[in-house]
Structure formats: structure tokens, C-alpha cells
């Protein structure tokens, strides 16, 4: 099969980790007899430097014309003084909206080989955990009305959380369908004891739950969910939640796996075109030093093979190659733990994945 992949390398460690994932995709294409064509486009700070805008029109058009999109990360101190609507991170919201990507799938898996990297005690993590956070991506407070005004105490600013039944239903369906493909267990996280938008969220999820009697469904308030994730993460399988709660809980889930450098994500919409990216940022502190962990981006590429191209065997092969690299004890600096070993560089661990593949 032949697919066109848009590459948005972005800033900081973005180019290093995307190059690693491209090497792995090329190897997978070779092994299984496919052709992947890669076209790079600018996004984020590097796009501001070249064009004055974080999300140039050519980037949006290029992504829309591709079969799928692989993104590194954007942002860095160089662009911190940009005005709000011209910040590198603004491009992420823009590209998700332009591609109609309303679902974010964030697996948080603690590999048994990396148990020691988790900050949680052994008796809590057991032999590891594997949960999936389904985050709504194009609604809620990040897209609602906002502004500044004079209030009772002088200058004030506001942001608005708004959700429609349509938006809740479509993310709910993705979550129930995901639960059906896994262990048929779904927890919906909201703040229905305080927020009107959460009460509509909960009512809509309950209606959907009736359509999926096989799924063991539960609700949880977000403050409790934040506690339960560190108290007993193994109680969860699929979690569905709003844009902002998902943003925060998925970072917490990433932390308890031990490394932000291991976690992949997929953003999906109505078509098979998705955007795949690691959940971490551009890590300016280690950029250009060949120290970045590329595994989250490689695992994101595996999600692309599975969700956008329907190439499950190829996705399994990449994921298993990563598993074997970890089982053999190879580590980048971020997942070294207390070991006295010398960490591998970004290119060295990529080589190990290629060898296993
Ligand atoms: P970050 O995720 O970039 O870094 C946090 C810490 O984790 C740093 O110590 C970094 O070195 C480490 N880290 C992250 N990814 C790693 C990897 N693959 N391998 C090894 N170590 C890794 O978060 P931050 O420092 O808060 O943000 C830096 C910049 O990235 C900011 O400009 C922020 O806005 C941006 N950002 C972008 C995205 C995105 O593009 N999706 C997401 C989050 C943050």
C-alpha cells in the first residue's frame, strides 16, 4: 500500500524524534512491502521565524492533502514573548481544528520492564498498568468565549466552558467503542457537582451507556480521579473526559508511567486522517544534544499504522520491537532510573528499535 505522510517536526527536540520515527516507518514499509512518502511542513516557532505565523496556510493545505500527519513538538523560550494568538502552541489548536480532530487517544502504559521508573510504590503498580484516556479535543474551555474586562475588583479575565450534546455524544461514542475493543470498562470524568456543562456531559454519557449494556460504566469527579490515578491506577481501563480535564489527567497518567518520553497519542476525527504525536513538549533543555527519548514518537507512528492505515500487523511489529528494546535493558537518560548504566542517545536507541524490527 502507498500512503502520504505530512511531517510537522516543529521545534526543540521535534526534528530529532520525528527523524527517528521516520526511520522506523521506512523500515516497517520495507519489511511489509509498503511505500510511505514523507513531506515536511513548518509549524510552531520555526514557522514564525520563516513566515511570521505559527501555522502557515501551506502547512494546513499540505496536511489536508495527506493521508496522515506526524508531529514532533512546538514551542520554546525563543518565542515566549509572542502575543497570545501568535504563539507556537496556538498552531496546535489551529491544526486540530482545521483537520476536524475532536478525539485524542492517549494510552498510558507502564511497561513491566520500566516498573522501577514509576514514582509509585511496587505494591500499587503491580506488574504494570495499561489505560487509555479519551480526551475531547476541539470543545470546552480552550475554545470557548474569552476576554478581559473591568469587573468589581478592577481588571479581570474570563474563559468559558461550553459543551453541546453533539460534541459530548461523538466523543462518548469513541470512548464506548474503544472500551468495547479493550476490557469493556469505561469511567467518565467530570465535575457535575459544580459545573452545568458537566451535568449535561454526565446526562449524555448515561444515555449512551444504555446503548452499550456490555460496558461496565462509571462516573467520577475529576478531583477524585486525580487522586485515584495515583492511589490505584489499575482500577481504570478507558477514561473519557473533557478537553481541559483530559489535558491535566493525561499528564498525571504519563508521570506515573515514569517517563513522559514514552507516551504516544493519536488525534482523530471523522476521516481516517489522523495526527499522531508524543504527549511531551519540545524539551528545549535537551534540544540538539541527541539525548531525547524518541520512543513516544515511534509509538505514535505505530498508532498511525493502526488507526489511519489499518496496518495492525505492522503496528504490532513496531510496538513489539520497542518492548524488546526495553526488555533487553536499553534506556535513554529519562528512563534510566537508579541504574548506573550509560544511557543511549536518541540515535542509538532508534538503531536498537530498527534492529529488533
Ligand atoms: P516538555 O514536555 O517539553 O519537557 C518537560 C521535561 O521533560 C523536560 O525536562 C524535558 O527535558 C523532558 N522531556 C520531554 N520530552 C522528553 C523526551 N522525549 N525525552 C527525554 N526527556 C524529555 O514540557 P515543558 O518544558 O513544559 O515545555 C517546553 C516547551 O514545549 C514549551 O514551549 C511548551 O509550550 C511546549 N509544549 C509543546 C507541546 C506540543 O508540542 N504538543 C506539548 C507540551 C508543551
GROMACS .gro file of C-alpha atoms and ligand atoms in nm:
model
  401
    1UNK     CA    1   0.000   0.000   0.000
    2UNK     CA    2   0.109   0.360  -0.053
    3UNK     CA    3   0.048   0.649   0.190
    4UNK     CA    4   0.144   1.016   0.201
    5UNK     CA    5   0.254   1.137   0.542
    6UNK     CA    6   0.291   1.505   0.634
    7UNK     CA    7   0.578   1.564   0.877
    8UNK     CA    8   0.549   1.853   1.123
    9UNK     CA    9   0.882   1.835   1.301
   10UNK     CA   10   0.840   2.163   1.488
   11UNK     CA   11   1.087   2.295   1.745
   12UNK     CA   12   1.334   2.180   2.011
   13UNK     CA   13   1.373   1.801   2.006
   14UNK     CA   14   1.092   1.779   1.743
   15UNK     CA   15   1.323   1.722   1.442
   16UNK     CA   16   1.533   1.459   1.626
   17UNK     CA   17   1.239   1.245   1.740
   18UNK     CA   18   1.047   1.273   1.412
   19UNK     CA   19   1.358   1.163   1.219
   20UNK     CA   20   1.374   0.856   1.446
   21UNK     CA   21   1.010   0.771   1.382
   22UNK     CA   22   1.056   0.819   1.005
   23UNK     CA   23   1.348   0.572   1.010
   24UNK     CA   24   1.124   0.319   1.187
   25UNK     CA   25   0.833   0.378   0.945
   26UNK     CA   26   1.070   0.334   0.649
   27UNK     CA   27   1.197   0.008   0.793
   28UNK     CA   28   0.839  -0.113   0.852
   29UNK     CA   29   0.748  -0.016   0.494
   30UNK     CA   30   1.048  -0.211   0.367
   31UNK     CA   31   0.969  -0.516   0.574
   32UNK     CA   32   0.600  -0.532   0.483
   33UNK     CA   33   0.621  -0.406   0.121
   34UNK     CA   34   0.456  -0.062   0.154
   35UNK     CA   35   0.555   0.284   0.029
   36UNK     CA   36   0.538   0.584   0.259
   37UNK     CA   37   0.601   0.928   0.106
   38UNK     CA   38   0.706   1.196   0.356
   39UNK     CA   39   0.662   1.572   0.306
   40UNK     CA   40   0.781   1.815   0.573
   41UNK     CA   41   0.588   2.134   0.661
   42UNK     CA   42   0.661   2.415   0.904
   43UNK     CA   43   0.477   2.454   1.235
   44UNK     CA   44   0.536   2.641   1.560
   45UNK     CA   45   0.838   2.857   1.636
   46UNK     CA   46   1.032   2.761   1.322
   47UNK     CA   47   0.727   2.864   1.116
   48UNK     CA   48   0.715   3.201   1.296
   49UNK     CA   49   1.083   3.252   1.211
   50UNK     CA   50   1.028   3.172   0.843
   51UNK     CA   51   0.681   3.312   0.775
   52UNK     CA   52   0.580   3.523   1.075
   53UNK     CA   53   0.293   3.285   1.162
   54UNK     CA   54   0.298   2.960   1.367
   55UNK     CA   55   0.062   2.779   1.128
   56UNK     CA   56   0.121   2.879   0.765
   57UNK     CA   57  -0.154   2.816   0.508
   58UNK     CA   58   0.073   2.573   0.316
   59UNK     CA   59   0.102   2.358   0.629
   60UNK     CA   60  -0.274   2.330   0.669
   61UNK     CA   61  -0.321   2.257   0.297
   62UNK     CA   62  -0.039   2.002   0.299
   63UNK     CA   63  -0.186   1.820   0.598
   64UNK     CA   64  -0.534   1.821   0.446
   65UNK     CA   65  -0.391   1.668   0.127
   66UNK     CA   66  -0.203   1.392   0.314
   67UNK     CA   67  -0.321   1.054   0.441
   68UNK     CA   68  -0.189   1.127   0.788
   69UNK     CA   69   0.022   1.366   0.993
   70UNK     CA   70   0.318   1.301   1.224
   71UNK     CA   71   0.402   1.584   1.464
   72UNK     CA   72   0.707   1.634   1.687
   73UNK     CA   73   0.653   1.925   1.927
   74UNK     CA   74   0.639   2.303   1.916
   75UNK     CA   75   0.747   2.595   2.131
   76UNK     CA   76   1.044   2.715   2.330
   77UNK     CA   77   1.175   3.016   2.520
   78UNK     CA   78   1.272   3.194   2.198
   79UNK     CA   79   0.904   3.254   2.118
   80UNK     CA   80   0.772   3.310   2.473
   81UNK     CA   81   0.727   3.684   2.407
   82UNK     CA   82   0.499   3.632   2.108
   83UNK     CA   83   0.146   3.769   2.154
   84UNK     CA   84  -0.116   3.509   2.261
   85UNK     CA   85  -0.259   3.445   1.914
   86UNK     CA   86   0.083   3.409   1.753
   87UNK     CA   87   0.241   3.168   1.999
   88UNK     CA   88   0.379   2.837   1.863
   89UNK     CA   89   0.130   2.639   2.075
   90UNK     CA   90  -0.157   2.821   1.906
   91UNK     CA   91  -0.070   2.625   1.592
   92UNK     CA   92  -0.164   2.301   1.768
   93UNK     CA   93  -0.517   2.421   1.837
   94UNK     CA   94  -0.536   2.555   1.479
   95UNK     CA   95  -0.423   2.236   1.307
   96UNK     CA   96  -0.652   2.016   1.521
   97UNK     CA   97  -0.944   2.239   1.432
   98UNK     CA   98  -0.852   2.255   1.061
   99UNK     CA   99  -0.830   1.874   1.043
  100UNK     CA  100  -1.151   1.829   1.248
  101UNK     CA  101  -0.970   1.622   1.510
  102UNK     CA  102  -1.209   1.607   1.805
  103UNK     CA  103  -1.074   1.292   1.971
  104UNK     CA  104  -0.743   1.249   2.146
  105UNK     CA  105  -0.643   0.895   2.238
  106UNK     CA  106  -0.370   0.884   2.499
  107UNK     CA  107  -0.257   0.542   2.611
  108UNK     CA  108  -0.071   0.544   2.945
  109UNK     CA  109   0.112   0.218   2.976
  110UNK     CA  110   0.363   0.122   3.242
  111UNK     CA  111   0.583  -0.142   3.079
  112UNK     CA  112   0.680  -0.415   3.324
  113UNK     CA  113   1.045  -0.354   3.223
  114UNK     CA  114   1.007   0.008   3.339
  115UNK     CA  115   0.829  -0.055   3.668
  116UNK     CA  116   1.123   0.096   3.853
  117UNK     CA  117   1.078   0.426   3.666
  118UNK     CA  118   0.730   0.482   3.812
  119UNK     CA  119   0.727   0.709   4.118
  120UNK     CA  120   0.452   0.486   4.265
  121UNK     CA  121   0.526   0.205   4.511
  122UNK     CA  122   0.565  -0.152   4.380
  123UNK     CA  123   0.251  -0.271   4.557
  124UNK     CA  124   0.048  -0.005   4.374
  125UNK     CA  125   0.180  -0.066   4.022
  126UNK     CA  126   0.198  -0.447   4.048
  127UNK     CA  127   0.327  -0.580   3.718
  128UNK     CA  128   0.237  -0.260   3.535
  129UNK     CA  129  -0.081  -0.098   3.402
  130UNK     CA  130  -0.228  -0.004   3.070
  131UNK     CA  131  -0.500   0.259   3.049
  132UNK     CA  132  -0.641   0.474   2.772
  133UNK     CA  133  -0.753   0.833   2.818
  134UNK     CA  134  -1.004   0.952   2.559
  135UNK     CA  135  -0.991   1.331   2.566
  136UNK     CA  136  -1.231   1.566   2.386
  137UNK     CA  137  -1.011   1.793   2.179
  138UNK     CA  138  -1.197   2.070   1.999
  139UNK     CA  139  -1.451   2.195   2.253
  140UNK     CA  140  -1.472   2.319   2.608
  141UNK     CA  141  -1.285   2.598   2.775
  142UNK     CA  142  -0.989   2.602   2.533
  143UNK     CA  143  -1.225   2.708   2.254
  144UNK     CA  144  -1.498   2.896   2.444
  145UNK     CA  145  -1.559   3.270   2.472
  146UNK     CA  146  -1.277   3.454   2.645
  147UNK     CA  147  -1.171   3.806   2.711
  148UNK     CA  148  -1.068   4.078   2.953
  149UNK     CA  149  -1.295   4.336   3.109
  150UNK     CA  150  -1.333   4.567   3.404
  151UNK     CA  151  -1.502   4.385   3.691
  152UNK     CA  152  -1.594   4.452   4.052
  153UNK     CA  153  -1.227   4.435   4.158
  154UNK     CA  154  -1.080   4.609   3.851
  155UNK     CA  155  -0.922   4.427   3.556
  156UNK     CA  156  -1.041   4.066   3.519
  157UNK     CA  157  -1.020   3.792   3.257
  158UNK     CA  158  -1.258   3.507   3.176
  159UNK     CA  159  -1.273   3.181   2.979
  160UNK     CA  160  -1.589   2.981   2.914
  161UNK     CA  161  -1.652   2.605   2.930
  162UNK     CA  162  -1.932   2.511   2.689
  163UNK     CA  163  -2.025   2.169   2.552
  164UNK     CA  164  -2.308   2.071   2.318
  165UNK     CA  165  -2.487   1.734   2.326
  166UNK     CA  166  -2.347   1.667   1.977
  167UNK     CA  167  -1.988   1.719   2.095
  168UNK     CA  168  -2.037   1.502   2.403
  169UNK     CA  169  -2.210   1.227   2.209
  170UNK     CA  170  -1.942   1.195   1.943
  171UNK     CA  171  -1.655   1.171   2.195
  172UNK     CA  172  -1.870   0.941   2.410
  173UNK     CA  173  -1.918   0.702   2.120
  174UNK     CA  174  -1.544   0.688   2.054
  175UNK     CA  175  -1.491   0.604   2.422
  176UNK     CA  176  -1.759   0.333   2.436
  177UNK     CA  177  -1.629   0.181   2.111
  178UNK     CA  178  -1.272   0.188   2.249
  179UNK     CA  179  -1.392   0.021   2.569
  180UNK     CA  180  -1.566  -0.250   2.362
  181UNK     CA  181  -1.230  -0.326   2.194
  182UNK     CA  182  -1.048  -0.346   2.529
  183UNK     CA  183  -1.175  -0.475   2.863
  184UNK     CA  184  -1.527  -0.322   2.832
  185UNK     CA  185  -1.477  -0.085   3.124
  186UNK     CA  186  -1.530   0.290   3.094
  187UNK     CA  187  -1.508   0.571   3.351
  188UNK     CA  188  -1.638   0.917   3.255
  189UNK     CA  189  -1.471   1.201   3.446
  190UNK     CA  190  -1.649   1.532   3.506
  191UNK     CA  191  -1.726   1.792   3.771
  192UNK     CA  192  -2.104   1.752   3.769
  193UNK     CA  193  -2.134   1.856   4.134
  194UNK     CA  194  -2.035   2.212   4.032
  195UNK     CA  195  -2.043   2.269   3.656
  196UNK     CA  196  -2.357   2.289   3.442
  197UNK     CA  197  -2.155   2.176   3.137
  198UNK     CA  198  -2.052   1.864   3.333
  199UNK     CA  199  -2.414   1.789   3.423
  200UNK     CA  200  -2.502   1.783   3.052
  201UNK     CA  201  -2.188   1.572   2.992
  202UNK     CA  202  -2.298   1.317   3.252
  203UNK     CA  203  -2.662   1.305   3.134
  204UNK     CA  204  -2.548   1.244   2.776
  205UNK     CA  205  -2.296   0.974   2.877
  206UNK     CA  206  -2.569   0.794   3.077
  207UNK     CA  207  -2.793   0.791   2.771
  208UNK     CA  208  -2.511   0.645   2.562
  209UNK     CA  209  -2.435   0.386   2.831
  210UNK     CA  210  -2.782   0.236   2.771
  211UNK     CA  211  -2.672   0.163   2.412
  212UNK     CA  212  -2.366  -0.027   2.539
  213UNK     CA  213  -2.501  -0.263   2.807
  214UNK     CA  214  -2.185  -0.476   2.784
  215UNK     CA  215  -1.967  -0.188   2.901
  216UNK     CA  216  -1.918  -0.153   3.275
  217UNK     CA  217  -1.973   0.222   3.302
  218UNK     CA  218  -1.898   0.456   3.595
  219UNK     CA  219  -1.876   0.831   3.665
  220UNK     CA  220  -1.608   1.002   3.869
  221UNK     CA  221  -1.550   1.363   3.974
  222UNK     CA  222  -1.224   1.499   3.837
  223UNK     CA  223  -1.073   1.575   4.179
  224UNK     CA  224  -1.134   1.215   4.284
  225UNK     CA  225  -0.997   1.086   3.952
  226UNK     CA  226  -0.675   1.281   4.009
  227UNK     CA  227  -0.639   1.101   4.346
  228UNK     CA  228  -0.745   0.758   4.221
  229UNK     CA  229  -0.486   0.767   3.941
  230UNK     CA  230  -0.206   0.769   4.197
  231UNK     CA  231  -0.385   0.558   4.460
  232UNK     CA  232  -0.486   0.271   4.230
  233UNK     CA  233  -0.430   0.326   3.856
  234UNK     CA  234  -0.502  -0.040   3.786
  235UNK     CA  235  -0.875   0.015   3.854
  236UNK     CA  236  -0.902   0.205   3.521
  237UNK     CA  237  -0.912   0.082   3.165
  238UNK     CA  238  -1.069   0.355   2.946
  239UNK     CA  239  -1.130   0.707   3.082
  240UNK     CA  240  -1.330   0.964   2.883
  241UNK     CA  241  -1.322   1.331   2.973
  242UNK     CA  242  -1.335   1.691   2.853
  243UNK     CA  243  -1.058   1.887   2.688
  244UNK     CA  244  -0.913   2.057   2.998
  245UNK     CA  245  -0.962   1.769   3.244
  246UNK     CA  246  -0.808   1.534   2.985
  247UNK     CA  247  -0.513   1.765   2.939
  248UNK     CA  248  -0.436   1.753   3.310
  249UNK     CA  249  -0.521   1.389   3.387
  250UNK     CA  250  -0.325   1.256   3.090
  251UNK     CA  251  -0.014   1.438   3.210
  252UNK     CA  252  -0.066   1.287   3.555
  253UNK     CA  253  -0.110   0.943   3.396
  254UNK     CA  254   0.210   0.999   3.199
  255UNK     CA  255   0.401   1.085   3.513
  256UNK     CA  256   0.302   0.764   3.691
  257UNK     CA  257   0.437   0.562   3.398
  258UNK     CA  258   0.776   0.705   3.481
  259UNK     CA  259   0.857   0.891   3.163
  260UNK     CA  260   0.690   1.149   2.954
  261UNK     CA  261   0.924   1.032   2.677
  262UNK     CA  262   0.734   0.703   2.640
  263UNK     CA  263   0.379   0.818   2.577
  264UNK     CA  264   0.218   0.834   2.235
  265UNK     CA  265  -0.106   0.994   2.125
  266UNK     CA  266  -0.346   0.992   1.834
  267UNK     CA  267  -0.587   1.268   1.737
  268UNK     CA  268  -0.874   1.153   1.521
  269UNK     CA  269  -1.184   1.293   1.351
  270UNK     CA  270  -1.446   1.169   1.106
  271UNK     CA  271  -1.196   1.054   0.840
  272UNK     CA  272  -0.907   0.810   0.865
  273UNK     CA  273  -0.662   1.102   0.852
  274UNK     CA  274  -0.525   1.149   1.200
  275UNK     CA  275  -0.248   1.343   1.367
  276UNK     CA  276   0.000   1.145   1.573
  277UNK     CA  277   0.237   1.295   1.827
  278UNK     CA  278   0.417   1.227   2.152
  279UNK     CA  279   0.246   1.386   2.450
  280UNK     CA  280   0.557   1.569   2.565
  281UNK     CA  281   0.670   1.914   2.457
  282UNK     CA  282   0.976   2.036   2.271
  283UNK     CA  283   1.212   1.982   2.570
  284UNK     CA  284   1.427   2.290   2.495
  285UNK     CA  285   1.659   2.191   2.784
  286UNK     CA  286   1.793   1.891   2.587
  287UNK     CA  287   1.727   2.003   2.228
  288UNK     CA  288   2.007   1.943   1.977
  289UNK     CA  289   2.201   1.720   2.220
  290UNK     CA  290   2.088   1.380   2.086
  291UNK     CA  291   1.953   1.298   2.436
  292UNK     CA  292   1.579   1.286   2.361
  293UNK     CA  293   1.382   0.968   2.404
  294UNK     CA  294   1.224   0.901   2.060
  295UNK     CA  295   1.009   0.605   2.176
  296UNK     CA  296   0.690   0.811   2.230
  297UNK     CA  297   0.714   0.936   1.872
  298UNK     CA  298   0.792   0.589   1.740
  299UNK     CA  299   0.490   0.453   1.930
  300UNK     CA  300   0.281   0.739   1.787
  301UNK     CA  301   0.389   0.627   1.440
  302UNK     CA  302   0.272   0.276   1.534
  303UNK     CA  303  -0.068   0.423   1.626
  304UNK     CA  304  -0.076   0.586   1.281
  305UNK     CA  305  -0.018   0.248   1.117
  306UNK     CA  306  -0.304   0.101   1.320
  307UNK     CA  307  -0.566   0.378   1.321
  308UNK     CA  308  -0.512   0.564   0.993
  309UNK     CA  309  -0.379   0.291   0.764
  310UNK     CA  310  -0.541  -0.018   0.916
  311UNK     CA  311  -0.198  -0.189   0.928
  312UNK     CA  312  -0.233  -0.377   1.258
  313UNK     CA  313   0.039  -0.636   1.199
  314UNK     CA  314   0.284  -0.356   1.114
  315UNK     CA  315   0.179  -0.159   1.425
  316UNK     CA  316   0.221  -0.470   1.642
  317UNK     CA  317   0.568  -0.527   1.493
  318UNK     CA  318   0.681  -0.174   1.585
  319UNK     CA  319   0.533  -0.195   1.937
  320UNK     CA  320   0.690  -0.535   1.995
  321UNK     CA  321   1.027  -0.404   1.875
  322UNK     CA  322   1.004  -0.126   2.137
  323UNK     CA  323   0.904  -0.382   2.403
  324UNK     CA  324   1.208  -0.596   2.321
  325UNK     CA  325   1.444  -0.298   2.332
  326UNK     CA  326   1.319  -0.220   2.684
  327UNK     CA  327   1.325  -0.586   2.793
  328UNK     CA  328   1.691  -0.603   2.686
  329UNK     CA  329   1.762  -0.313   2.919
  330UNK     CA  330   1.835  -0.036   2.669
  331UNK     CA  331   1.743   0.308   2.807
  332UNK     CA  332   1.767   0.675   2.726
  333UNK     CA  333   1.860   0.910   3.012
  334UNK     CA  334   1.499   0.992   3.108
  335UNK     CA  335   1.413   0.625   3.181
  336UNK     CA  336   1.744   0.519   3.331
  337UNK     CA  337   1.608   0.528   3.687
  338UNK     CA  338   1.868   0.449   3.953
  339UNK     CA  339   2.076   0.240   3.715
  340UNK     CA  340   2.445   0.329   3.685
  341UNK     CA  341   2.443   0.235   3.314
  342UNK     CA  342   2.541   0.483   3.046
  343UNK     CA  343   2.222   0.596   2.869
  344UNK     CA  344   2.181   0.554   2.496
  345UNK     CA  345   2.143   0.857   2.273
  346UNK     CA  346   1.837   0.925   2.063
  347UNK     CA  347   2.001   0.781   1.751
  348UNK     CA  348   2.144   0.479   1.938
  349UNK     CA  349   1.809   0.368   2.081
  350UNK     CA  350   1.649   0.424   1.739
  351UNK     CA  351   1.911   0.186   1.595
  352UNK     CA  352   1.814  -0.072   1.858
  353UNK     CA  353   1.446  -0.047   1.757
  354UNK     CA  354   1.542  -0.082   1.389
  355UNK     CA  355   1.750  -0.392   1.471
  356UNK     CA  356   1.459  -0.552   1.660
  357UNK     CA  357   1.217  -0.465   1.379
  358LIG     P1  358   0.836   1.931   2.793
  358LIG     O1  359   0.748   1.812   2.777
  358LIG     O2  360   0.896   1.986   2.670
  358LIG     O3  361   0.955   1.896   2.896
  358LIG     C1  362   0.932   1.861   3.032
  358LIG     C2  363   1.054   1.780   3.083
  358LIG     O4  364   1.051   1.650   3.025
  358LIG     C3  365   1.190   1.841   3.043
  358LIG     O5  366   1.282   1.821   3.147
  358LIG     C4  367   1.230   1.764   2.920
  358LIG     O6  368   1.370   1.755   2.900
  358LIG     C5  369   1.169   1.626   2.949
  358LIG     N1  370   1.131   1.558   2.826
  358LIG     C6  371   1.024   1.585   2.748
  358LIG     N2  372   1.022   1.503   2.642
  358LIG     C7  373   1.130   1.424   2.651
  358LIG     C8  374   1.184   1.321   2.570
  358LIG     N3  375   1.125   1.280   2.456
  358LIG     N4  376   1.298   1.261   2.610
  358LIG     C9  377   1.359   1.298   2.725
  358LIG     N5  378   1.315   1.395   2.807
  358LIG    C10  379   1.201   1.458   2.770
  358LIG     O7  380   0.748   2.042   2.868
  358LIG     P2  381   0.783   2.193   2.903
  358LIG     O8  382   0.926   2.206   2.942
  358LIG     O9  383   0.677   2.236   2.994
  358LIG    O10  384   0.761   2.272   2.766
  358LIG    C11  385   0.864   2.305   2.675
  358LIG    C12  386   0.801   2.369   2.552
  358LIG    O11  387   0.720   2.273   2.485
  358LIG    C13  388   0.710   2.487   2.585
  358LIG    O12  389   0.729   2.586   2.488
  358LIG    C14  390   0.570   2.428   2.578
  358LIG    O13  391   0.472   2.522   2.547
  358LIG    C15  392   0.589   2.328   2.465
  358LIG     N6  393   0.491   2.217   2.464
  358LIG    C16  394   0.456   2.171   2.342
  358LIG    C17  395   0.371   2.062   2.333
  358LIG    C18  396   0.339   2.009   2.196
  358LIG    O14  397   0.402   2.049   2.100
  358LIG     N7  398   0.244   1.919   2.185
  358LIG    C19  399   0.324   2.000   2.448
  358LIG    C20  400   0.365   2.049   2.573
  358LIG    C21  401   0.450   2.157   2.579
   0.00000   0.00000   0.00000
